[in-house]
PDB file of C-alpha atoms (C1' of nucleotides) in Angstrom:
ATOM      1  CA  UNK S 479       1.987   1.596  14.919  1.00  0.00           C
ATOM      2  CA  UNK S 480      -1.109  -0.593  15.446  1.00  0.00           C
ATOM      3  CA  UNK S 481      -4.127   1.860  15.268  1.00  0.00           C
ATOM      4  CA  UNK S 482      -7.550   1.393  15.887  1.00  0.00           C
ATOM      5  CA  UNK S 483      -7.833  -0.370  12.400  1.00  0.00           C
ATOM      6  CA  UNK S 484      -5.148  -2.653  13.169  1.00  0.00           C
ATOM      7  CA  UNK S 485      -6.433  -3.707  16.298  1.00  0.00           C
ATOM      8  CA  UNK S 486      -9.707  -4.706  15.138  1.00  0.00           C
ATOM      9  CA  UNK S 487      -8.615  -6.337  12.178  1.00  0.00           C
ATOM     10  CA  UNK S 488      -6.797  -8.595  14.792  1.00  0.00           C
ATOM     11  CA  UNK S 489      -9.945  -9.061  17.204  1.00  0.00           C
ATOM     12  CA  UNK S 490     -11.770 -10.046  13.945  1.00  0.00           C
ATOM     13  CA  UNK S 491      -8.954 -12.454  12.986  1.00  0.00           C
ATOM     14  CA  UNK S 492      -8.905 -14.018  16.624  1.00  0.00           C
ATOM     15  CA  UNK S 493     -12.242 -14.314  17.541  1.00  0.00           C
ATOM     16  CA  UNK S 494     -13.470 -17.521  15.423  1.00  0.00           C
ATOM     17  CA  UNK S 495     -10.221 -18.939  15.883  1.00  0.00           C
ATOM     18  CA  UNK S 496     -10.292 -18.645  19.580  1.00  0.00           C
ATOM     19  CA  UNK S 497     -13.650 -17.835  21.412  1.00  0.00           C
ATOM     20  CA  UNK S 498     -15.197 -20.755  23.390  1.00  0.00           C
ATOM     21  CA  UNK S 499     -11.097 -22.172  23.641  1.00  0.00           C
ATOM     22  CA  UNK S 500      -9.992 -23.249  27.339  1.00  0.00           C
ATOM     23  CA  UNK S 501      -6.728 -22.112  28.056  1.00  0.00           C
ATOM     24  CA  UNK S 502      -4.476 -24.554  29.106  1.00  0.00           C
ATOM     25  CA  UNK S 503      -0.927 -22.387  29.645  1.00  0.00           C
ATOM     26  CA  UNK S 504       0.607 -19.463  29.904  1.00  0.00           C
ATOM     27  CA  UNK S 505       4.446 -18.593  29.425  1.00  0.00           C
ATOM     28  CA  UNK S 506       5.744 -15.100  30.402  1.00  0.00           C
ATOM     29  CA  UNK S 507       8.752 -14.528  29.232  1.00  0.00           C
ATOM     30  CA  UNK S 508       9.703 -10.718  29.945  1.00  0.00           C
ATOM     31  CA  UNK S 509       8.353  -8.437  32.954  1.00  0.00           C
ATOM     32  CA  UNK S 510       9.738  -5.641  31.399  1.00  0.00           C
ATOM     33  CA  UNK S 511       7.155  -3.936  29.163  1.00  0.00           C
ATOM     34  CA  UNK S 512       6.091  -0.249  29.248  1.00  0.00           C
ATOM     35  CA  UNK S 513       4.259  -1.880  32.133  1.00  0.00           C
ATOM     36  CA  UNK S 514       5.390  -5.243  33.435  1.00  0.00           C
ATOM     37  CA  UNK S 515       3.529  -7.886  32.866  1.00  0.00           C
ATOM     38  CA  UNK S 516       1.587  -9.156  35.887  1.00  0.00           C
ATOM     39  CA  UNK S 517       2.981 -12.776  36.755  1.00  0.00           C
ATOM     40  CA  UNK S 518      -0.295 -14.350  38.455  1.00  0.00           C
ATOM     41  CA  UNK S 519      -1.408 -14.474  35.117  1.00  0.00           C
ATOM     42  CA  UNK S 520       0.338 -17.923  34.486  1.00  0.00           C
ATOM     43  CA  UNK S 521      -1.888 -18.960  37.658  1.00  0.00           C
ATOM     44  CA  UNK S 522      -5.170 -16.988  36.423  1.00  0.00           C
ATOM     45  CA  UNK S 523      -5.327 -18.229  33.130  1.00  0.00           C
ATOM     46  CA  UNK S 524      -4.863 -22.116  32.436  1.00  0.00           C
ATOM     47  CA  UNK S 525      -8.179 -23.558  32.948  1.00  0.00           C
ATOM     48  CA  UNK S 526     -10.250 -20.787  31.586  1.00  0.00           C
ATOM     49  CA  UNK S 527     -12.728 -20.512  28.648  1.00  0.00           C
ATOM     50  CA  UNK S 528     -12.254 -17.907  26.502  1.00  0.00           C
ATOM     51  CA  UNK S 529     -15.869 -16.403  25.911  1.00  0.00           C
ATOM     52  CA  UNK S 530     -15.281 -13.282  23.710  1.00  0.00           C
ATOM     53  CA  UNK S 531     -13.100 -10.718  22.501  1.00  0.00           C
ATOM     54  CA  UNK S 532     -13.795  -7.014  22.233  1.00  0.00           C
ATOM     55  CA  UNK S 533     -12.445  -3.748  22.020  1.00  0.00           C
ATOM     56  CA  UNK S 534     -12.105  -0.329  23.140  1.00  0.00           C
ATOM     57  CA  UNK S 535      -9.703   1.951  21.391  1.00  0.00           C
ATOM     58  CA  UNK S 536      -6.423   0.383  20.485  1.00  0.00           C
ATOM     59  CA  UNK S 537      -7.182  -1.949  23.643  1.00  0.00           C
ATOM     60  CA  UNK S 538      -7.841  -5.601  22.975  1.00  0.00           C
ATOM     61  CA  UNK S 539      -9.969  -7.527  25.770  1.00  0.00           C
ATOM     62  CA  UNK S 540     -10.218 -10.618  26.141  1.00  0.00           C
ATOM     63  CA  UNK S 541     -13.477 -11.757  28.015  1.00  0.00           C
ATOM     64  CA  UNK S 542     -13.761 -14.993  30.307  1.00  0.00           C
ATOM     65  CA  UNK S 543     -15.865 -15.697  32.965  1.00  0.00           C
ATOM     66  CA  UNK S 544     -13.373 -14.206  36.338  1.00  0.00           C
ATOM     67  CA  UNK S 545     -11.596 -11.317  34.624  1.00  0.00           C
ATOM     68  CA  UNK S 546     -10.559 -10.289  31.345  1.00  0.00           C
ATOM     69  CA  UNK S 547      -7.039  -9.905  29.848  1.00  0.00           C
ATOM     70  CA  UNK S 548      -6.386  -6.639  28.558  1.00  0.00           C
ATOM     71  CA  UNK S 549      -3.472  -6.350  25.633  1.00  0.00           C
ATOM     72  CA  UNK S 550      -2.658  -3.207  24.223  1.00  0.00           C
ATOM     73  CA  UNK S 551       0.202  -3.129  21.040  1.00  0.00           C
ATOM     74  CA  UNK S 552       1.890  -0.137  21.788  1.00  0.00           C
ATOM     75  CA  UNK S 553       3.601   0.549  18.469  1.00  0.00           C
ATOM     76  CA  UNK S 554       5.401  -2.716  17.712  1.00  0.00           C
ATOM     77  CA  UNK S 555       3.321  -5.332  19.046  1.00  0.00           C
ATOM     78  CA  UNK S 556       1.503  -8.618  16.853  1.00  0.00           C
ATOM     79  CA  UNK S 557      -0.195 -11.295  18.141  1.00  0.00           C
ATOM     80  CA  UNK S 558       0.564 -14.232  16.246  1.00  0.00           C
ATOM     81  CA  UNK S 559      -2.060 -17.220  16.180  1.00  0.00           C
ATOM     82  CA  UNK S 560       0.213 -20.583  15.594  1.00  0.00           C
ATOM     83  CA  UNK S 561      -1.533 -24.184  15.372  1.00  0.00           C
ATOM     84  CA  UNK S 562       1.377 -25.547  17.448  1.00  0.00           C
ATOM     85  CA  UNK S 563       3.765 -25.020  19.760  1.00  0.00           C
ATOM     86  CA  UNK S 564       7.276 -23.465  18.307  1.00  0.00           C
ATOM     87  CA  UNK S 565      10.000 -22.606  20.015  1.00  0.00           C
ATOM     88  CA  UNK S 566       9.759 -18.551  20.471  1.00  0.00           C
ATOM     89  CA  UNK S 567      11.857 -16.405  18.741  1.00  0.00           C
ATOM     90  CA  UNK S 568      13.667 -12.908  20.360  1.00  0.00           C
ATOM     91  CA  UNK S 569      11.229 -10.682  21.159  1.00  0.00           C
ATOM     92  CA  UNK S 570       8.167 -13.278  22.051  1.00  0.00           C
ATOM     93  CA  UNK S 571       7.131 -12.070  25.691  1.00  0.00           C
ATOM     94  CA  UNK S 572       4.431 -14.045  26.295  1.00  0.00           C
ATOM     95  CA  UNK S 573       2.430 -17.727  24.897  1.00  0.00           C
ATOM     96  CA  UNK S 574      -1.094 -18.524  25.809  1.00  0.00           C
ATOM     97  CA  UNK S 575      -1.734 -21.945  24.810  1.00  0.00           C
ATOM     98  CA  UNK S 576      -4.860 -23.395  24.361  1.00  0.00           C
ATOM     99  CA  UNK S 577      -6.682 -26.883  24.883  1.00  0.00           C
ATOM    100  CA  UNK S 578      -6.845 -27.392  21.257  1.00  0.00           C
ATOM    101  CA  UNK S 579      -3.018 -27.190  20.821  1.00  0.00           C
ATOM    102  CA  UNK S 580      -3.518 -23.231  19.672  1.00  0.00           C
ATOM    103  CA  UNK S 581      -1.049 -20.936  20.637  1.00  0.00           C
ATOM    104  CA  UNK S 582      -1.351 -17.265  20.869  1.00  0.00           C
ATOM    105  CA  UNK S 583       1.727 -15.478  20.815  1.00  0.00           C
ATOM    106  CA  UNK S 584       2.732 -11.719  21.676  1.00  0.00           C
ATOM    107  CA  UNK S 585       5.595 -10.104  20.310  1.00  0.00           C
ATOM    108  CA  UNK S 586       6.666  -6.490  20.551  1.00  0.00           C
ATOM    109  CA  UNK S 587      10.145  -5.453  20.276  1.00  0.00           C
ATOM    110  CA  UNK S 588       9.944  -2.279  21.314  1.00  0.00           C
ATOM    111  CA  UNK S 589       7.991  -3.124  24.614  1.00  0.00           C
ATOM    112  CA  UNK S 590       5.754  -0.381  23.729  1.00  0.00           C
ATOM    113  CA  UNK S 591       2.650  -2.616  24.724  1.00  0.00           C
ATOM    114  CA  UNK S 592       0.662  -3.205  27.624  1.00  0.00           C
ATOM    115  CA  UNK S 593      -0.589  -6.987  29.219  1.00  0.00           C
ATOM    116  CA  UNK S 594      -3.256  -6.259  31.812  1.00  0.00           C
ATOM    117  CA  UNK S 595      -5.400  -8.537  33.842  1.00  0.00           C
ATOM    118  CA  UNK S 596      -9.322  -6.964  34.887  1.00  0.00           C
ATOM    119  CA  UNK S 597     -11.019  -9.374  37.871  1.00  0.00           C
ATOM    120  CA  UNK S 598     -13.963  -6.616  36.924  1.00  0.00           C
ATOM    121  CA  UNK S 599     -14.529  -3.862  34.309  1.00  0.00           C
ATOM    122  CA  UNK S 600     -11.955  -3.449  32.069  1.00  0.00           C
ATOM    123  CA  UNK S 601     -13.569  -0.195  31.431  1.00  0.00           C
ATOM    124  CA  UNK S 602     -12.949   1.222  34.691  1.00  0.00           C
ATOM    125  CA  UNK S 603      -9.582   0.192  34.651  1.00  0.00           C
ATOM    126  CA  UNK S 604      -7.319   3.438  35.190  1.00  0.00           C
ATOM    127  CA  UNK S 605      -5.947   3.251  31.997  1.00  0.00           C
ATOM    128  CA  UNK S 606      -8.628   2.902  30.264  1.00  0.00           C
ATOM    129  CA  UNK S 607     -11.727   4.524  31.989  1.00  0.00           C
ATOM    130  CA  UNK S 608     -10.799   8.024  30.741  1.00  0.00           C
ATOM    131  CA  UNK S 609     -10.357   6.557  26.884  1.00  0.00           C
ATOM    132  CA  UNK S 610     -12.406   8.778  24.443  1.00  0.00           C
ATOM    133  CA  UNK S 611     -16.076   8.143  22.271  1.00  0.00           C
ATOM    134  CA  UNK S 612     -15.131   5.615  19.659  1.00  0.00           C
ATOM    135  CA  UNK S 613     -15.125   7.069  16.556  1.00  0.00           C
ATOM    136  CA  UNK S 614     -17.514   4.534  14.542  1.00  0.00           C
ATOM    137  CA  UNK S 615     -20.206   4.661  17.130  1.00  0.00           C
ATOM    138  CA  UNK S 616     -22.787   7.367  17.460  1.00  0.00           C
ATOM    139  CA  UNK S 617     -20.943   8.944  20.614  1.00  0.00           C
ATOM    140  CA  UNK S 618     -18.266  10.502  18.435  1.00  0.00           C
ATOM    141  CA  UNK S 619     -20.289  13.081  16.855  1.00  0.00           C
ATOM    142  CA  UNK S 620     -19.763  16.643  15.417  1.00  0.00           C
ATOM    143  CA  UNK S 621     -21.552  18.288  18.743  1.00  0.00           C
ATOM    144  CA  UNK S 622     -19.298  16.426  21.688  1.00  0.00           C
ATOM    145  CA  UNK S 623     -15.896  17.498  18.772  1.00  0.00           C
ATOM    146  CA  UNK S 624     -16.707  21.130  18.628  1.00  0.00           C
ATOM    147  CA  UNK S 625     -17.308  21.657  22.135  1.00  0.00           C
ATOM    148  CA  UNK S 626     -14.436  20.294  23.672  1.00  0.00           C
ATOM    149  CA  UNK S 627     -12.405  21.925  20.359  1.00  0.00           C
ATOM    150  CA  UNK S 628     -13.267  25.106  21.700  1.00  0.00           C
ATOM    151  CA  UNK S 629     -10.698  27.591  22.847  1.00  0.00           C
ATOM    152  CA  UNK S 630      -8.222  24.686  22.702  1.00  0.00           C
ATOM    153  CA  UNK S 631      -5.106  25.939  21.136  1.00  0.00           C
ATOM    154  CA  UNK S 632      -3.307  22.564  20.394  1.00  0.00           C
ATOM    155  CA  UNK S 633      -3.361  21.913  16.987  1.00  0.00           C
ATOM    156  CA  UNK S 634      -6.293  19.704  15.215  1.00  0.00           C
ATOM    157  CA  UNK S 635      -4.083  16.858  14.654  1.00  0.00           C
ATOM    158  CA  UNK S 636      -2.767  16.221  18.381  1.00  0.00           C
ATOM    159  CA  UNK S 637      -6.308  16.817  19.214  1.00  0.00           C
ATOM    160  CA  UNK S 638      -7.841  14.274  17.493  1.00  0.00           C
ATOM    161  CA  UNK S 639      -4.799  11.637  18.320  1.00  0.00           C
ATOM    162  CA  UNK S 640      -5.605  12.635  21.784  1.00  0.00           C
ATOM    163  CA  UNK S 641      -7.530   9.793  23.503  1.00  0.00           C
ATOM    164  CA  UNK S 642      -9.807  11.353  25.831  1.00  0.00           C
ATOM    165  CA  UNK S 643     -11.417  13.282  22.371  1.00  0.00           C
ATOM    166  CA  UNK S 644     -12.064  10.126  20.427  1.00  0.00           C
ATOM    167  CA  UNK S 645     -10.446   6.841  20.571  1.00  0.00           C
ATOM    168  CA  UNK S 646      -8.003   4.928  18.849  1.00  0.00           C
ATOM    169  CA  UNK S 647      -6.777   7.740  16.071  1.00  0.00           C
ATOM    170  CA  UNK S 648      -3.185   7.474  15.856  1.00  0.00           C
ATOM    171  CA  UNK S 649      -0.695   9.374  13.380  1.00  0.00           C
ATOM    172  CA  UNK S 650      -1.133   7.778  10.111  1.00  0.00           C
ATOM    173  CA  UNK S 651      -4.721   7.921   9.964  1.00  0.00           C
ATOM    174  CA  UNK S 652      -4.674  11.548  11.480  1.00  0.00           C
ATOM    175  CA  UNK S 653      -3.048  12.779   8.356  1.00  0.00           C
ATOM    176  CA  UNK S 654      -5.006  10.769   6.450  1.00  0.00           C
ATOM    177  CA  UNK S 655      -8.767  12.404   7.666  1.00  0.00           C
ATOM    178  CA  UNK S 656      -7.256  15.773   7.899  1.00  0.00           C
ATOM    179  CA  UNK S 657      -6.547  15.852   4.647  1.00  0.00           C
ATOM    180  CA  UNK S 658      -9.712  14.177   2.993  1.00  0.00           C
ATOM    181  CA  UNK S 659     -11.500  17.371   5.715  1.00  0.00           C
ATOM    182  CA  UNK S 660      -8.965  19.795   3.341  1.00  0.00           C
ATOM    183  CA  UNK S 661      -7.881  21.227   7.171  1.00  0.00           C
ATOM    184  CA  UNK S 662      -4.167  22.145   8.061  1.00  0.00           C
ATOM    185  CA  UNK S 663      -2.974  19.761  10.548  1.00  0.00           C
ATOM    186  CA  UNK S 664      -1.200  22.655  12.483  1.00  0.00           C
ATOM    187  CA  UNK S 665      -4.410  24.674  13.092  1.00  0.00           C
ATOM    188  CA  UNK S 666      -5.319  25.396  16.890  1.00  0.00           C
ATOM    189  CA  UNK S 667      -8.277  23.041  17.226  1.00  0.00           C
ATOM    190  CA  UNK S 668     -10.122  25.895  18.444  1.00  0.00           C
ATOM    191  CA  UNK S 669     -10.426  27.763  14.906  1.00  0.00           C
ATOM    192  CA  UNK S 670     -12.320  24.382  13.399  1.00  0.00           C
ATOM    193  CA  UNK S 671     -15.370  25.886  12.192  1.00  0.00           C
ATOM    194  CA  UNK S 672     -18.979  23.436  12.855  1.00  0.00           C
ATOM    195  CA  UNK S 673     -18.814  22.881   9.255  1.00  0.00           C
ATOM    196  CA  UNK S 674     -15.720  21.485   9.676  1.00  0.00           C
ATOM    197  CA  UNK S 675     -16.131  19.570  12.381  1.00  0.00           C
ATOM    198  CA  UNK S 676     -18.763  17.442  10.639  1.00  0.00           C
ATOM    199  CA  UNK S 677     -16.639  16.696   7.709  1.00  0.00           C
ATOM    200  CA  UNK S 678     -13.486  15.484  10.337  1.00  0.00           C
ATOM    201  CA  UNK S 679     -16.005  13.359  11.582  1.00  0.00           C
ATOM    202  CA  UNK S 680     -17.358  11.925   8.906  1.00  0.00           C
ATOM    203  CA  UNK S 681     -13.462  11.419   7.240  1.00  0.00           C
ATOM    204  CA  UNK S 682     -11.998  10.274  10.128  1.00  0.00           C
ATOM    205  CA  UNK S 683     -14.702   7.377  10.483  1.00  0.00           C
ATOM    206  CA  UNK S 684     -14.092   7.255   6.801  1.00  0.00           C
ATOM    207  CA  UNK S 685     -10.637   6.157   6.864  1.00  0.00           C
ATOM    208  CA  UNK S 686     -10.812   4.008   9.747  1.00  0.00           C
ATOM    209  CA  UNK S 687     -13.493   2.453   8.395  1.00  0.00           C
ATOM    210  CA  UNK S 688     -12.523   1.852   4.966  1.00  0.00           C
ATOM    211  CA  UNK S 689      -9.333   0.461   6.664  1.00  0.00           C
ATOM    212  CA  UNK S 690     -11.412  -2.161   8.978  1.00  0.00           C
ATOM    213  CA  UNK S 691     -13.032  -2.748   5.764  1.00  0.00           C
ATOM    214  CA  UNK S 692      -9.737  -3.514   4.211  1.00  0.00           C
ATOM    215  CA  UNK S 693      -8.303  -5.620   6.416  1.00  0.00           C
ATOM    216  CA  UNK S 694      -6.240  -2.429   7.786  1.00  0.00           C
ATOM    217  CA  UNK S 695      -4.004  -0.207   5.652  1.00  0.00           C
ATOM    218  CA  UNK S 696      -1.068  -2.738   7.014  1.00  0.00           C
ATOM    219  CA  UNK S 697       0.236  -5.753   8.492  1.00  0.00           C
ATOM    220  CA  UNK S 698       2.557  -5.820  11.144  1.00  0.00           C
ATOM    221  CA  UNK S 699       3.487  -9.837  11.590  1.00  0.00           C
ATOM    222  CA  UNK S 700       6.826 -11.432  11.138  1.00  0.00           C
ATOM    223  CA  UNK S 701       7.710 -10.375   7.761  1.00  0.00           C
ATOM    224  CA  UNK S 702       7.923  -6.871   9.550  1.00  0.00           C
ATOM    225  CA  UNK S 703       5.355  -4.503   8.061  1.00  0.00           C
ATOM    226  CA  UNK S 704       3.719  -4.558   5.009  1.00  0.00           C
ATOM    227  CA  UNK S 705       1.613  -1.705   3.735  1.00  0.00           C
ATOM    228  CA  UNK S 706      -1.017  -1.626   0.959  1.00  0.00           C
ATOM    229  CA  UNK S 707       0.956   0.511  -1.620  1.00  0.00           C
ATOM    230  CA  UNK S 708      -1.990   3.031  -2.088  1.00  0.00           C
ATOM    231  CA  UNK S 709      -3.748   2.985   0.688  1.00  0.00           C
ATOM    232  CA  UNK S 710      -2.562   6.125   1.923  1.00  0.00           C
ATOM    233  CA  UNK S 711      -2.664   9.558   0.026  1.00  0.00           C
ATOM    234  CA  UNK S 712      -0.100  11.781   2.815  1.00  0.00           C
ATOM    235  CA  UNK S 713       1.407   9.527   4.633  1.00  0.00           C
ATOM    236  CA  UNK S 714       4.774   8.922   4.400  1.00  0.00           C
ATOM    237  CA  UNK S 715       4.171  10.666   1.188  1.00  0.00           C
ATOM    238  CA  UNK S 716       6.062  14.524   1.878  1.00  0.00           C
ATOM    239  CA  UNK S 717       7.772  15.803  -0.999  1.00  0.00           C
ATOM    240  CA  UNK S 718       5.633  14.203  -3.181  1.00  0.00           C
ATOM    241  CA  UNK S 719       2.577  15.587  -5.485  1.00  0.00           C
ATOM    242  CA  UNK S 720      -1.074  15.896  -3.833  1.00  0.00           C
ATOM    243  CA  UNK S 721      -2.942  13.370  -5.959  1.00  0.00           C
ATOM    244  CA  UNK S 722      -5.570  15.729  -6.335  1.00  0.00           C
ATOM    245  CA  UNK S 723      -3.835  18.704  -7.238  1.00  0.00           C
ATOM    246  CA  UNK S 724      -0.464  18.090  -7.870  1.00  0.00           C
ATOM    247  CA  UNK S 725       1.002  20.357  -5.108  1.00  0.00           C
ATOM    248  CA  UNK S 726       4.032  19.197  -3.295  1.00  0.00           C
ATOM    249  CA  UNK S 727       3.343  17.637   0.050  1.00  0.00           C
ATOM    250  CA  UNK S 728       4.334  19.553   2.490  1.00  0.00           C
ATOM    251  CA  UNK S 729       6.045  17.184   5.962  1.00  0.00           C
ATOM    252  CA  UNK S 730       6.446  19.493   9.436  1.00  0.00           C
ATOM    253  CA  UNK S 731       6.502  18.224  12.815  1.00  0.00           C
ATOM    254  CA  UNK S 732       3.765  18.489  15.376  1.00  0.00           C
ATOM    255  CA  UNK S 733       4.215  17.030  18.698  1.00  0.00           C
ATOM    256  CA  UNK S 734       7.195  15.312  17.593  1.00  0.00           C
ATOM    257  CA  UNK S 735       5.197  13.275  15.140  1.00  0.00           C
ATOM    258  CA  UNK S 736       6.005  13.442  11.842  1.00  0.00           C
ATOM    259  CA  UNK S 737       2.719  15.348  10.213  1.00  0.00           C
ATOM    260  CA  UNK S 738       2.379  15.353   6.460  1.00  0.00           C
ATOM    261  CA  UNK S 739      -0.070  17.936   4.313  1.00  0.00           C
ATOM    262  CA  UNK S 740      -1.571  19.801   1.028  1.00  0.00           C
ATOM    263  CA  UNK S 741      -0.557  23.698   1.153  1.00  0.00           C
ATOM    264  CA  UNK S 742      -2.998  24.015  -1.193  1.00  0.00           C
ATOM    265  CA  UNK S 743      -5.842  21.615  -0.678  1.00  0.00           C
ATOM    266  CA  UNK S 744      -5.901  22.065   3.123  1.00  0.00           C
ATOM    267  CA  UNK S 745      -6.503  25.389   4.506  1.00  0.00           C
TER     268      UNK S 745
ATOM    269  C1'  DA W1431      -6.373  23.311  33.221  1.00  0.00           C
ATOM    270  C1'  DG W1432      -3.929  22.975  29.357  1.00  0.00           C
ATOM    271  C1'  DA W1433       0.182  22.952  26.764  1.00  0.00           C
ATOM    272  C1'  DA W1434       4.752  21.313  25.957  1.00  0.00           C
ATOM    273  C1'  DT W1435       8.316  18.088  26.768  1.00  0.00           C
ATOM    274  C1'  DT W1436      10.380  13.744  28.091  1.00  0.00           C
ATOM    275  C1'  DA W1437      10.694   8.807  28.886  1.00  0.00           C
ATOM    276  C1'  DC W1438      10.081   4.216  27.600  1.00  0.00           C
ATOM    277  C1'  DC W1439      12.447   0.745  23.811  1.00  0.00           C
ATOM    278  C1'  DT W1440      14.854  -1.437  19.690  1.00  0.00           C
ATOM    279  C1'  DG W1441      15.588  -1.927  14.694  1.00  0.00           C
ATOM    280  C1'  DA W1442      16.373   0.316  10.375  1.00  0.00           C
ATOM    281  C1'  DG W1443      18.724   3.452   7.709  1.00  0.00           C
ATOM    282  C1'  DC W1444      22.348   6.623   6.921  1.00  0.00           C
ATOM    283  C1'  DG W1445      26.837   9.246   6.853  1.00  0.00           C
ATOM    284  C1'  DC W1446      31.451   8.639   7.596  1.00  0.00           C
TER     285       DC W1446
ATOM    286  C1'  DT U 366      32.598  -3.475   8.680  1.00  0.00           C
ATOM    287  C1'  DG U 367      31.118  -0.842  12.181  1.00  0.00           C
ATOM    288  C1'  DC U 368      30.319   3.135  14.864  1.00  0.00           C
ATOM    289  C1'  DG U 369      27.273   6.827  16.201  1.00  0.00           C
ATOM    290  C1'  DC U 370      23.458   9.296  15.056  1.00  0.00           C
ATOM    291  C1'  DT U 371      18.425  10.005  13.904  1.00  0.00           C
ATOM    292  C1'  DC U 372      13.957   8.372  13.264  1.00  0.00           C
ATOM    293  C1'  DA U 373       9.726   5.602  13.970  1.00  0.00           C
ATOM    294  C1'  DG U 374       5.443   6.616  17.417  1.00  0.00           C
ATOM    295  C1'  DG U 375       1.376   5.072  21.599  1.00  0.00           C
ATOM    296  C1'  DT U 376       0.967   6.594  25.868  1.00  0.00           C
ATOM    297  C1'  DA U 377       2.040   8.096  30.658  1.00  0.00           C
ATOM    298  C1'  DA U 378       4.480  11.030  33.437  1.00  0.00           C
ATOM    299  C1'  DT U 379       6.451  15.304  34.261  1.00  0.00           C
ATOM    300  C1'  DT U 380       7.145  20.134  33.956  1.00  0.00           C
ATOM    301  C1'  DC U 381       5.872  24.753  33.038  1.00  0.00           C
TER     302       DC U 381
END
DNA sequence: AGAATTACCTGAGCGC
DNA sequence: TGCGCTCAGGTAATTC
């Protein structure tokens, strides 16, 4: 559920609480993630200095001066910043406790995420070396999206959620640029004209942007998730009238993933 | 190679 | 009240 919004937001939220903090603990309380956790972490950690946090995609990365740590949300996953130590509730897998009494705390229900530690590159790691241009930087551009769109027949939606084409565009804001580009998510990515190419680009940094901007569409803390009631125009929103033409939504299923649209305004 | 499908996991919501 | 079912979806692995 966290996108590439989401996960900045959070790097943004972290980083002045946190950067320049000495670790002084780590608890692990679950192997059992999508990956399992790696357990020489609680031996890494304590004793070094946090000196920045970054991003690439939906990846977090966590810089210090032998390796980085490397958390990824999956689709259920918050880190929660605490000023003391609590007891942990159910699905709290792991604490990282700093010298200043902050604790940093991952939770993730659904085990969808990932807890990595880099001794080099983070970059290079497997998982993420063959991760996509990100989409508000210059290298996700209208030329490097029509090329590899050609003679693809997936449809434009999996395409652009697909990670090695640009980074960090999940299923919410997927619907969301494809319909501000007025194209049908179900048409083979191959049949995008260059015209519209450079208007998915330009929406889909649009709505991740504007997101950022926003302090993303949606929480996801302990309350569960809370979304900003009109941030979204499609998603979530099938059956219901286009708000710019007054058409009724239309909600299929692409790649299992639930893929809402305009049978009017999107062609 | 690329497309399609499945697995991973748990909570929420629903029909009965 | 509770059972069983479906859905939510990021990503990797698997199959065709």
């Amino acid at each position: 559920m966290p996108e590439l919004p989401e996960v900045e937001v959070t790097k943004l939220r972290l980083a002045p609480q946190l950067t320049g903090k000495q670790i002084t603990s780590v608890i692990l309380r679950t192997a059992k993630l999508r990956l399992p956790i790696p357990p020489e972490l609680a031996d890494i950690l304590p004793g070094l200095q946090l000196q920045k946090i970054e991003r690439r995609g939906k990846y977090l990365l966590f810089g210090f001066d032998s390796g980085w740590l490397v958390i990824h949300l999956g689709m259920t996953g918050y880190l929660q910043l605490l000023s003391t130590v609590t007891p942990p509730g159910k699905h709290d897998y792991a604490d990282f406790v700093f010298a200043d009494g902050q604790l940093l705390r991952f939770h993730d229900p659904r085990k969808f995420g990932t807890i990595l530690w880099c001794s080099d590159d983070p970059l290079r790691h497997p998982l993420l070396a063959g991760i996509g241009p990100e989409p508000l930087t210059d290298a996700f551009n209208v030329d490097a999206l029509f090329r590899a769109s050609r003679k693809r027949k997936v449809a434009i939606k999996q395409f652009i959620m697909d990670s090695s084409v640009v980074a960090g565009v999940g299923n919410i804001y997927a619907n969301e640029a494809l319909f501000r580009a007025h194209i049908r998510p179900d048409r083979a990515a191959g049949t995008v004209t260059l015209p519209e190419c450079t208007t998915l680009v330009a929406t889909v940094r649009a709505v991740l942007a504007e997101s950022v901007a926003a302090g993303s569409s949606y929480q996801h803390d302990e309350q569960g998730v809370v979304y900003h009631p009109l941030a979204f125009a499609v998603y979530g929103k099938g059956g219901t009238p286009c708000t710019t033409c007054g058409t009724s939504l239309e909600e299929i299923r692409l790649g299992n993933r639930s893929t809402v649209f305009c049978p009017s305004c999107q062609v």
